[in-house]
Coordinates of C-alpha atoms in Angstrom, one line a residue:
M271 CA 74.2 87.4 72.3
E272 CA 72.4 88.8 69.2
F273 CA 72.5 92.0 67.2
E274 CA 69.5 93.9 69.0
A275 CA 71.0 92.6 72.5
S276 CA 74.7 94.0 71.5
K277 CA 73.3 97.5 70.9
R278 CA 73.3 98.0 74.9
A279 CA 77.1 98.0 74.6
I280 CA 77.0 100.7 71.9
A281 CA 78.1 104.2 73.4
Q282 CA 78.2 107.6 72.2
I283 CA 81.2 109.6 72.2
H284 CA 80.4 113.4 73.2
F285 CA 82.3 116.5 72.3
A286 CA 83.6 118.1 75.2
D287 CA 80.3 120.4 75.1
F288 CA 78.1 117.1 75.4
N289 CA 75.7 118.4 73.2
T290 CA 76.8 116.9 70.1
I291 CA 78.3 113.4 69.2
A292 CA 81.6 112.8 67.9
G293 CA 81.4 109.1 67.0
T294 CA 80.5 105.7 68.3
G295 CA 82.4 103.3 70.4
F296 CA 81.5 99.9 72.0
L297 CA 82.2 98.1 75.5
V298 CA 84.8 95.0 74.5
A299 CA 85.3 94.3 78.2
E300 CA 84.0 95.4 81.6
G301 CA 85.1 99.3 82.0
Y302 CA 86.8 99.5 78.6
V303 CA 85.1 101.1 75.2
L304 CA 86.9 100.8 72.0
T305 CA 86.6 103.6 69.4
C306 CA 88.5 105.3 66.4
A307 CA 91.6 107.4 67.6
H308 CA 90.1 110.1 65.2
V309 CA 86.7 110.1 67.0
V310 CA 88.7 110.8 70.2
K311 CA 90.9 113.3 68.3
E312 CA 87.8 115.3 67.1
A313 CA 86.2 115.1 70.4
L314 CA 89.1 116.4 72.0
R315 CA 89.6 119.3 69.3
S316 CA 93.3 118.9 70.3
P317 CA 95.7 116.1 69.5
E318 CA 98.1 116.9 71.9
H319 CA 98.4 114.9 75.4
V320 CA 95.8 112.7 74.1
I321 CA 96.6 110.0 76.9
G322 CA 95.0 110.6 80.4
S323 CA 92.4 113.1 78.6
E324 CA 88.8 112.7 79.6
L325 CA 85.5 112.2 77.8
S326 CA 82.0 112.0 78.2
V327 CA 80.3 108.6 77.0
T328 CA 76.6 107.6 77.0
F329 CA 75.2 103.8 76.3
F330 CA 72.8 103.4 74.0
N331 CA 69.2 104.1 75.4
T332 CA 70.3 105.6 78.4
T333 CA 70.8 109.4 79.1
Q334 CA 73.5 109.2 81.9
P335 CA 77.0 110.4 80.9
H336 CA 80.0 108.9 82.2
Q337 CA 83.4 109.8 82.5
A338 CA 86.1 107.9 80.3
T339 CA 89.8 108.0 80.3
V340 CA 91.7 107.6 77.1
I341 CA 94.6 105.1 77.9
F342 CA 95.4 104.0 74.5
Y343 CA 95.5 106.0 71.1
E344 CA 97.0 105.1 67.8
F345 CA 96.4 107.2 64.7
E346 CA 98.2 107.2 61.4
Q347 CA 97.0 109.9 59.0
H348 CA 97.0 108.0 55.6
D349 CA 94.4 105.5 54.3
S350 CA 94.4 102.1 55.9
G351 CA 96.7 103.2 58.9
R352 CA 96.2 102.5 62.3
D353 CA 93.3 104.2 64.0
A354 CA 92.1 103.1 67.2
A355 CA 91.7 104.3 70.8
L356 CA 90.7 102.9 74.0
L357 CA 88.8 104.4 77.0
Y358 CA 88.5 103.4 80.7
L359 CA 85.7 104.1 82.6
S360 CA 87.2 103.6 86.5
A361 CA 83.4 103.6 87.6
M362 CA 81.9 101.0 85.5
P363 CA 78.3 101.8 85.3
K364 CA 75.7 99.5 86.9
L365 CA 73.6 98.8 83.9
A366 CA 73.9 94.9 83.4
I367 CA 75.8 95.9 80.3
E368 CA 77.5 92.9 78.6
A369 CA 80.6 93.4 76.4
I370 CA 80.4 92.7 72.7
P371 CA 82.2 89.5 71.9
L372 CA 84.8 89.7 69.2
C373 CA 85.5 87.1 66.4
P374 CA 88.0 87.3 63.3
L375 CA 86.8 87.2 60.0
S376 CA 87.7 84.0 58.1
Q377 CA 89.2 84.1 54.8
Q378 CA 85.6 82.9 53.3
Q379 CA 84.0 85.7 55.1
L380 CA 86.1 88.2 53.4
N381 CA 83.6 88.6 50.3
D382 CA 80.0 88.5 50.7
A383 CA 79.7 87.9 54.5
A384 CA 76.6 89.8 55.6
L385 CA 76.9 92.5 58.1
R386 CA 74.8 94.9 60.2
V387 CA 75.9 98.0 61.7
F388 CA 74.5 100.5 64.5
G389 CA 75.8 104.3 65.0
F390 CA 74.9 107.7 65.5
L391 CA 74.8 108.8 61.7
N392 CA 76.0 112.6 61.8
G393 CA 75.4 112.8 65.3
D394 CA 71.6 111.8 65.8
R395 CA 71.4 110.8 69.1
A396 CA 68.5 108.1 68.0
G397 CA 70.8 106.1 65.9
R398 CA 70.4 104.3 62.7
N399 CA 71.0 100.9 61.5
L400 CA 72.4 99.7 58.2
T401 CA 73.3 96.5 56.4
A402 CA 76.1 95.5 54.4
V403 CA 78.2 92.8 52.8
T404 CA 82.1 92.3 52.9
R405 CA 83.8 93.4 49.6
G406 CA 87.3 92.1 50.2
E407 CA 90.4 93.0 51.9
T408 CA 92.3 96.5 51.0
S409 CA 95.9 96.6 50.5
G410 CA 96.5 98.1 54.4
G411 CA 94.5 95.3 55.9
W412 CA 91.1 97.1 56.3
V413 CA 88.1 95.5 55.0
Q414 CA 85.8 97.1 52.5
I415 CA 82.0 97.0 53.4
E416 CA 79.1 98.1 51.1
D417 CA 75.3 98.4 51.3
T418 CA 73.9 96.9 48.0
K419 CA 70.1 98.0 48.7
A420 CA 69.3 100.7 46.7
P421 CA 67.1 102.7 49.5
G422 CA 70.1 101.7 52.2
L423 CA 72.4 104.0 54.1
A424 CA 75.9 104.7 53.4
I425 CA 78.9 105.0 55.9
E426 CA 78.8 108.7 57.0
S427 CA 80.3 110.7 59.9
G428 CA 78.9 109.4 63.1
F429 CA 79.5 105.7 62.3
S430 CA 83.3 105.6 63.0
G431 CA 83.9 103.5 65.8
S432 CA 80.8 101.2 65.5
P433 CA 81.0 97.8 66.0
V434 CA 80.5 95.6 62.8
W435 CA 78.2 92.7 63.6
C436 CA 78.2 89.2 61.7
D437 CA 75.1 87.0 62.2
A438 CA 77.1 84.0 61.0
S439 CA 79.2 84.0 64.2
Q440 CA 77.0 86.3 66.2
S441 CA 79.8 88.6 67.0
S442 CA 81.7 91.5 66.1
V443 CA 84.1 90.9 63.0
G444 CA 85.5 94.6 63.4
M445 CA 85.1 98.3 64.0
V446 CA 83.9 101.1 61.1
V447 CA 86.7 103.3 60.5
A448 CA 86.1 105.2 57.3
R449 CA 83.8 105.9 54.3
H450 CA 84.3 106.1 50.7
V451 CA 85.1 109.9 49.5
G452 CA 84.7 111.1 46.2
Q453 CA 81.8 109.3 44.9
D454 CA 78.4 110.7 46.6
D455 CA 76.2 107.7 45.8
A456 CA 78.6 105.1 46.7
K457 CA 77.7 103.2 49.8
V458 CA 81.0 101.9 50.5
G459 CA 82.9 102.1 53.9
F460 CA 85.7 100.7 55.6
M461 CA 86.3 98.6 58.9
I462 CA 89.1 97.3 60.9
P463 CA 88.9 93.7 61.3
V464 CA 89.2 92.1 64.5
Q465 CA 92.9 90.9 63.3
K466 CA 94.1 94.3 63.1
L467 CA 92.7 95.2 66.7
Q468 CA 95.2 93.3 68.6
I469 CA 97.3 96.0 69.5
P470 CA 94.6 98.1 71.4
L471 CA 93.1 94.7 72.9
Q472 CA 96.4 93.8 74.1
A473 CA 96.8 97.5 75.9
L474 CA 93.4 96.4 77.4
K475 CA 94.5 93.3 78.6
K476 CA 97.8 95.1 80.2
H477 CA 95.7 97.9 81.5
A478 CA 93.3 95.5 83.6
L479 CA 96.3 93.6 84.7
L480 CA 98.0 96.9 86.1
E481 CA 94.7 97.9 88.1
I482 CA 95.1 94.5 89.8
L483 CA 98.8 94.8 90.5
V484 CA 99.7 98.4 91.0
P485 CA 97.9 98.6 94.5
H486 CA 99.7 95.6 95.8
H487 CA 103.1 96.3 93.9
D488 CA 105.7 96.7 96.7
A489 CA 104.3 93.4 98.3
L490 CA 104.6 91.4 95.3
S491 CA 107.6 92.6 93.5
E492 CA 109.6 89.6 94.5
Q493 CA 106.7 87.4 92.9
I494 CA 106.3 89.9 89.7
T495 CA 110.1 89.5 88.9
T496 CA 110.2 85.7 89.2
A497 CA 106.8 85.5 86.8
Y498 CA 108.9 88.0 84.4
K499 CA 111.9 86.0 84.4
V500 CA 110.1 82.8 83.8
C501 CA 108.0 84.0 80.9
R502 CA 110.7 86.1 78.9
P503 CA 112.4 84.1 76.4
D504 CA 116.4 83.8 76.6
T505 CA 116.2 84.7 72.9
W506 CA 114.5 87.9 73.4
S507 CA 116.4 91.0 72.1
E508 CA 114.7 93.8 73.8
P509 CA 116.5 94.9 77.4
F510 CA 115.4 93.5 80.8
E511 CA 112.5 95.7 82.3
N512 CA 112.3 96.6 85.9
E513 CA 109.4 98.5 86.1
L514 CA 106.1 96.8 86.2
E515 CA 104.0 98.6 83.5
H516 CA 107.3 98.3 81.3
R517 CA 107.7 94.7 81.9
L518 CA 103.8 94.0 81.1
A519 CA 104.2 96.1 77.9
D520 CA 107.2 94.0 77.2
M521 CA 105.5 90.7 77.2
A522 CA 102.8 92.5 75.2
L523 CA 105.2 92.8 72.6
M524 CA 106.4 89.1 72.7
S525 CA 102.9 87.4 71.7
S526 CA 99.4 87.5 72.4
G527 CA 99.5 85.0 75.0
K528 CA 102.5 85.7 77.3
L529 CA 100.5 88.2 79.4
V530 CA 98.1 85.3 80.2
E531 CA 101.1 83.2 81.0
F532 CA 102.6 85.8 83.0
A533 CA 99.6 86.1 85.1
A534 CA 99.5 82.0 85.4
C535 CA 103.0 81.8 86.8
L536 CA 102.5 84.9 89.2
W537 CA 99.4 83.1 90.3
N538 CA 101.3 80.0 91.2
Q539 CA 103.9 82.0 93.5
P540 CA 103.7 82.5 97.3
R541 CA 101.8 85.0 99.1
V542 CA 99.7 86.6 96.5
D543 CA 96.5 86.3 98.5
P544 CA 95.7 90.0 98.0
V545 CA 95.4 89.4 94.2
R546 CA 94.8 85.6 93.7
T547 CA 90.9 85.8 93.1
D548 CA 91.2 89.0 90.6
L549 CA 94.0 87.4 89.0
I550 CA 92.2 84.0 88.3
A551 CA 89.4 85.9 87.0
W552 CA 91.4 87.9 84.6
I553 CA 93.1 85.0 83.3
E554 CA 89.6 83.1 82.8
R555 CA 88.7 86.3 80.8
Y556 CA 91.5 86.6 78.6
K557 CA 93.2 83.1 77.8
S558 CA 92.5 82.0 74.5
E559 CA 89.3 79.6 74.3
D560 CA 91.2 76.4 73.7
K561 CA 93.3 76.6 76.7
D562 CA 91.8 74.7 79.7
L563 CA 92.6 76.9 82.8
A564 CA 94.0 73.8 85.3
A565 CA 96.5 73.1 82.6
L566 CA 97.6 76.7 81.8
L567 CA 98.4 77.0 85.5
K568 CA 100.2 73.6 85.6
Q569 CA 102.1 74.3 82.3
M570 CA 103.6 77.4 84.0
E571 CA 104.3 75.8 87.4
E572 CA 106.3 73.0 85.4
R573 CA 108.0 75.7 83.1
Q574 CA 109.1 77.4 86.3
Q575 CA 110.5 74.4 87.6
Q576 CA 112.5 73.6 84.1
V577 CA 113.4 77.6 83.5
A578 CA 114.3 78.9 86.9
P579 CA 114.3 76.3 89.7
Q580 CA 115.9 78.8 91.9
H581 CA 112.9 80.9 91.7
M582 CA 110.3 78.0 92.3
N583 CA 108.5 78.3 95.5
V584 CA 105.6 76.0 97.0
V585 CA 102.3 77.7 96.4
K586 CA 100.6 78.1 99.7
P587 CA 102.1 75.3 101.6
C588 CA 100.2 74.1 104.9
L589 CA 101.0 71.5 107.3
L590 CA 97.7 70.1 109.3
I591 CA 98.4 68.8 112.5
R592 CA 95.4 66.8 114.0
I593 CA 95.5 66.0 118.1
Q594 CA 92.8 63.6 119.1
A595 CA 92.2 63.1 122.9
D596 CA 91.6 59.9 124.3
K597 CA 88.1 58.5 123.3
A598 CA 87.1 57.2 126.8
T599 CA 88.6 60.1 128.8
K600 CA 88.6 62.8 126.3
K601 CA 91.6 64.0 127.8
E602 CA 95.4 62.9 127.6
P603 CA 97.1 61.0 126.3
Y604 CA 96.7 62.6 122.7
Q605 CA 97.3 61.0 119.5
V606 CA 98.8 63.2 116.8
D607 CA 98.6 62.9 112.9
G608 CA 100.3 65.1 110.7
W609 CA 100.1 66.0 106.9
L610 CA 102.1 68.4 104.4
V611 CA 100.0 69.9 101.6
P612 CA 102.5 71.5 99.1
N613 CA 99.9 73.5 97.3
S614 CA 96.8 74.4 99.5
T615 CA 95.3 75.9 96.4
R616 CA 95.0 72.5 95.0
Y617 CA 94.4 70.0 97.6
N618 CA 92.2 67.3 97.2
A619 CA 90.3 67.0 100.7
E620 CA 88.8 63.9 100.7
T621 CA 85.7 65.0 102.1
R622 CA 83.0 62.8 103.7
E623 CA 80.5 60.8 101.6
G624 CA 78.1 62.7 99.8
Y625 CA 80.3 65.9 99.7
E626 CA 82.3 66.6 96.3
P627 CA 85.9 66.7 96.8
K628 CA 88.0 69.5 95.3
T629 CA 90.1 68.6 92.8
G630 CA 94.0 69.1 93.4
E631 CA 97.3 67.8 94.3
G632 CA 96.6 66.3 97.8
A633 CA 98.6 65.7 100.9
E634 CA 101.6 63.9 102.0
T635 CA 101.2 62.0 105.2
L636 CA 104.1 62.7 107.8
K637 CA 105.5 60.1 110.1
L638 CA 106.8 61.0 113.2
L639 CA 110.5 60.2 112.7
N640 CA 113.0 62.0 115.3
W641 CA 111.1 63.8 117.8
Q642 CA 112.3 62.0 120.8
K643 CA 115.6 63.9 120.4
Y644 CA 114.0 67.0 121.3
L645 CA 112.9 65.4 124.6
D646 CA 114.5 64.6 127.8
I647 CA 112.5 61.4 128.8
P648 CA 113.1 59.2 131.8
E649 CA 113.7 55.8 130.7
S650 CA 110.8 54.7 132.8
E651 CA 108.1 56.8 131.4
D652 CA 105.8 55.2 128.5
L653 CA 104.9 56.9 125.8
T654 CA 103.5 54.4 123.7
D655 CA 99.8 54.9 124.3
G656 CA 99.9 58.8 122.9
V657 CA 101.7 62.0 124.3
R658 CA 100.9 64.7 126.7
Y659 CA 100.5 68.2 125.6
E660 CA 104.2 69.3 127.3
H661 CA 105.3 66.9 124.5
L662 CA 103.7 68.3 121.2
P663 CA 106.6 70.8 120.9
A664 CA 109.1 68.0 120.1
L665 CA 106.3 66.5 117.9
I666 CA 106.1 69.8 115.9
A667 CA 109.6 70.5 115.8
D668 CA 109.9 67.0 113.9
Y669 CA 107.1 67.9 111.6
L670 CA 109.0 71.2 110.7
D671 CA 112.4 69.3 110.2
Q672 CA 110.4 67.3 107.8
V673 CA 108.9 70.4 105.9
A674 CA 112.3 71.9 105.9
R675 CA 114.0 68.9 104.2
R676 CA 111.5 69.4 101.4
N677 CA 112.9 72.9 100.8
I678 CA 109.9 74.8 102.1
R679 CA 110.9 77.8 104.3
V680 CA 108.6 77.9 107.8
E681 CA 107.8 81.6 107.2
D682 CA 105.9 80.4 104.1
L683 CA 104.1 77.7 105.9
T684 CA 100.5 77.8 107.4
I685 CA 100.0 75.4 110.2
E686 CA 96.4 74.3 111.1
F687 CA 95.8 72.6 114.3
F688 CA 92.8 70.6 114.9
L689 CA 92.3 70.9 118.6
P690 CA 90.2 68.8 120.9
L691 CA 87.9 70.8 123.6
P692 CA 90.7 70.5 126.4
L693 CA 93.1 72.0 124.3
I694 CA 91.4 74.6 122.1
N695 CA 92.0 77.8 124.8
Q696 CA 95.7 76.6 124.9
A697 CA 98.2 79.4 123.5
I698 CA 99.3 77.0 120.6
E699 CA 101.3 79.6 118.8
Q700 CA 103.3 80.6 122.0
C701 CA 104.5 77.1 122.1
P702 CA 108.5 77.1 122.4
I703 CA 109.7 74.8 119.5
P704 CA 112.8 73.0 120.4
V705 CA 115.8 73.4 117.8
E706 CA 119.0 71.5 117.7
Y707 CA 121.2 74.2 118.2
G708 CA 120.5 77.4 120.1
F709 CA 117.5 78.2 122.0
P710 CA 113.5 77.4 121.6
A711 CA 111.6 80.2 119.8
P712 CA 107.7 80.5 119.8
L713 CA 105.8 78.8 116.9
G714 CA 103.6 81.9 115.9
I715 CA 105.2 84.8 117.1
E716 CA 107.9 87.3 115.5
E717 CA 109.1 88.0 112.1
R718 CA 109.7 84.7 110.3
C719 CA 107.2 82.5 112.0
P720 CA 104.4 80.9 110.0
H721 CA 101.0 81.3 110.3
V722 CA 99.2 79.6 113.1
V723 CA 95.5 78.7 112.9
I724 CA 93.3 76.7 115.2
R725 CA 90.6 74.4 114.6
S726 CA 87.9 72.4 116.0
Q727 CA 88.9 68.5 116.0
E728 CA 85.1 67.9 117.3
R729 CA 83.8 69.7 114.1
L730 CA 85.2 67.1 112.0
D731 CA 83.2 64.3 114.1
F732 CA 79.8 66.5 114.2
A733 CA 78.4 64.7 111.1
R734 CA 75.0 66.3 111.8
G735 CA 76.9 69.8 111.6
L736 CA 78.6 69.4 108.1
K737 CA 75.9 70.8 106.1
Q738 CA 75.4 74.0 108.3
W739 CA 79.2 74.5 108.2
E740 CA 79.6 74.0 104.2
T741 CA 76.6 76.6 104.1
K742 CA 78.1 79.1 106.4
W743 CA 81.4 78.7 104.8
N744 CA 80.2 79.1 101.2
R745 CA 78.4 82.2 102.9
L746 CA 81.5 83.6 104.0
Q747 CA 83.3 83.3 100.5
D748 CA 80.4 85.4 99.0
E749 CA 80.9 88.2 101.6
L750 CA 84.4 88.3 101.8
H751 CA 84.6 92.2 100.7
G752 CA 82.2 93.0 103.4
P753 CA 83.3 94.7 106.7
A754 CA 84.5 91.9 109.3
I755 CA 83.2 93.9 112.1
D756 CA 79.8 93.3 111.1
A757 CA 80.2 89.8 110.3
F758 CA 81.2 89.0 114.0
V759 CA 78.7 88.7 116.8
D760 CA 80.1 90.2 120.2
G761 CA 79.1 87.2 122.7
N762 CA 80.7 89.0 125.7
E763 CA 77.3 89.6 127.6
L764 CA 75.4 86.9 125.9
T765 CA 74.7 83.4 127.5
P766 CA 75.4 80.5 125.4
K767 CA 71.8 79.9 124.7
R768 CA 71.3 83.5 123.6
L769 CA 74.7 83.2 121.7
Q770 CA 73.5 80.6 119.8
N771 CA 70.4 82.6 118.5
A772 CA 72.5 85.3 117.6
L773 CA 75.1 83.1 115.4
A774 CA 72.3 81.7 113.9
S775 CA 72.8 84.2 111.1
A776 CA 76.4 85.5 111.8
L777 CA 79.7 84.2 110.6
G778 CA 82.1 84.6 113.5
L779 CA 82.3 85.1 117.4
K780 CA 84.3 87.9 119.0
L781 CA 85.0 87.4 122.9
T782 CA 87.0 90.2 124.8
K783 CA 85.8 89.9 128.2
K784 CA 85.8 86.2 129.0
L785 CA 87.4 83.1 127.3
P786 CA 85.1 80.8 125.4
K787 CA 83.9 77.7 127.5
A788 CA 85.3 74.4 125.9
S789 CA 82.4 72.4 126.5
N790 CA 79.6 70.7 124.2
Q791 CA 77.1 73.8 125.5
G792 CA 79.8 76.3 126.2
E793 CA 80.7 78.9 123.5
I794 CA 82.8 76.2 121.5
G795 CA 80.0 73.8 121.3
V796 CA 77.7 76.6 120.1
L797 CA 80.0 77.7 117.3
L798 CA 79.7 73.8 116.4
A799 CA 75.8 73.7 116.6
T800 CA 75.7 76.9 114.4
G801 CA 78.2 76.0 111.8
T802 CA 79.9 79.3 112.5
P803 CA 83.5 79.3 110.6
A804 CA 85.4 82.1 112.3
A805 CA 86.4 83.2 115.8
V806 CA 88.4 85.6 117.7
W807 CA 89.0 86.0 121.6
I808 CA 91.5 87.6 123.9
R809 CA 93.1 85.1 126.2
C810 CA 93.6 88.2 128.9
P811 CA 90.3 89.0 129.1
D812 CA 88.4 92.3 130.3
S813 CA 91.3 94.5 128.8
P814 CA 89.9 97.7 127.3
H815 CA 93.4 98.4 125.6
L816 CA 93.4 94.8 124.0
A817 CA 89.4 94.9 123.1
A818 CA 90.1 98.4 121.2
S819 CA 93.4 96.7 119.7
L820 CA 91.3 94.1 118.3
D821 CA 88.7 96.2 116.6
T822 CA 91.0 98.7 115.1
T823 CA 93.5 95.8 113.7
I824 CA 92.1 92.8 113.2
L825 CA 88.4 93.6 112.5
N826 CA 89.0 97.0 110.8
C827 CA 89.3 95.5 107.3
C828 CA 87.1 93.5 104.9
L829 CA 86.2 89.6 105.9
E830 CA 88.8 88.5 103.6
R831 CA 91.7 90.2 105.0
V832 CA 91.1 88.9 108.5
P833 CA 93.7 86.1 108.5
D834 CA 96.6 88.2 107.0
E835 CA 95.9 90.6 109.5
V836 CA 96.3 88.0 112.4
F837 CA 99.3 86.6 110.7
S838 CA 100.7 90.6 110.3
L839 CA 100.0 91.1 114.0
R840 CA 102.0 88.0 115.1
R841 CA 104.7 88.6 112.9
E842 CA 105.0 92.2 114.3
T843 CA 104.7 90.9 118.1
S844 CA 108.2 90.9 120.0
E845 CA 109.2 87.7 121.6
L846 CA 109.1 88.0 125.4
D847 CA 112.2 87.9 127.7
E848 CA 112.7 84.5 128.9
D849 CA 111.7 85.5 132.5
V850 CA 108.5 87.6 131.4
S851 CA 104.9 85.9 131.3
P852 CA 102.8 86.5 128.1
L853 CA 100.1 87.6 130.8
A854 CA 102.3 90.8 131.6
S855 CA 102.6 91.8 127.8
S856 CA 100.4 94.7 126.5
E857 CA 100.8 93.3 122.8
L858 CA 97.4 91.9 121.3
G859 CA 99.5 89.2 119.4
H860 CA 100.6 87.7 122.9
H861 CA 96.9 87.3 123.7
L862 CA 95.1 86.4 120.5
S863 CA 93.2 83.0 119.4
F864 CA 92.2 82.8 116.1
L865 CA 89.8 80.0 114.8
W866 CA 89.1 79.9 111.0
E867 CA 87.3 77.0 109.8
D868 CA 87.8 76.5 105.8
F869 CA 85.3 73.7 105.1
Y870 CA 87.1 72.3 102.2
R871 CA 90.4 71.9 104.0
V872 CA 90.2 69.1 106.1
P873 CA 92.8 66.5 107.0
P874 CA 92.4 63.0 104.6
N875 CA 89.2 61.4 105.6
I876 CA 91.1 58.4 107.4
T877 CA 90.1 56.0 109.9
Y878 CA 91.2 57.0 113.4
S879 CA 93.9 54.9 114.1
H880 CA 95.3 53.4 117.6
E881 CA 98.6 52.9 116.1
K882 CA 101.5 53.4 118.6
L883 CA 103.6 56.6 117.8

């Protein structure tokens, strides 16, 4: 950024009547304007109850005022004291304004560093430019600046709060705070260097993090507490805080990097999907430039393991189960493979040749060990060539036993089934999974169940469709915040051929009046042909009540929330009595099929094997 471009981020701070300018401010992050506290005090004309007060600001070369709320204010009357305020624009104007970069002055730059300043001299809306040089540090930490040219301008009223631009670093090195008083012809002023602005900048970080976390605080209270405990040193003398805002303020006092460490530790916690994207963007913005993001996340994960192993939870664990039909008959018997992905956010899916893999920790191949103990199999029955569908609950039970031995709770787990066409309409989440003691329970129904998602095994083998699938999935990521209902095509009245045309530009399929045909040219085949990554359908078709429930629960949200809404619905669905068929239930959770095809989360690319179970 150059000086002239930086002016777009400079703002007029108005008096309450909006007709005159009290001083200057500048954008230091999206939605945040930094200025002097004495400018805010004068603009409000009242020093009481400053925090929470509102002011009007107008950005350079624009006429539209924007409301800003005072979120930080620190003012000391004496010279060289603290004098800074932070304003928050909850509705940031869409002006493509880039925040002004900040860079501390070096020791060598404290004298004779060339500077440039733009501000609104004596409230003049046109603004004025002045040049100056540094003249050393004052006793209180301010830096003296001076215009050495005979016809130059002096620092006057209206420049307070202006960013001080340094061409050498192509950034702002401070903020104008005062002019020299007592010598009329002196063109001397003072700036607060960036080094002395860390308290308001920490307040900015804290407020931006609060904006992310407050709407989800109740759901994330356990994860927030864990991150706070991990990041809080044992030697810290301040009392243990219980309120979110107080916790963030506590860490802001510890060191400049503690808030970033807290956010990185929180990102490593399970079930933080609602804030994961915003959290990683916040970390990227406020971490130190010399800190690698991946290294920071790994560092905080390791620290949690050392400091608070009792709080260490696996992040987004996932169990991938691939079920392949007999290659000749396309039916039973089935070959089954399983992989545990301890941290799906770092999974390195070995995608096919020509596709760049993601970075991450990878997957652990699970071998079937003790599944036979869950079956009452006649000695004459031969299972060496594969298993029947009725045997799958025993295999799933074996995998879940192995997952549990790795200290992963079933309620934290996502299970993704890669199903062949003959099984795509099966109620896999309704499978009663056997246990050693007690009675079998449905896999994906009730309060403590895992998240169950179905995938298409045929999609993995459809080489010509890979690129289209990838393109659609990436488009889905770009449209995550759009309404889900608009992303799904209603395929109830469409023939498969017409549906294919409709799905060419859509991201999902919705069926409420019929089951999808699990054939090459049926609805499932059309999903593969069009690369469509999402589908929901009701296994009890032509029910107006269930159709309406699908629209008002699962699809009445942004696209990003659809998997979580399915998960929540199933967790709130009651298990049926032993003698009641799911078909008799009026709850959507007993009838809902959910397909969600993440292009990047696929089983490791191993060669199909005919090894015996």
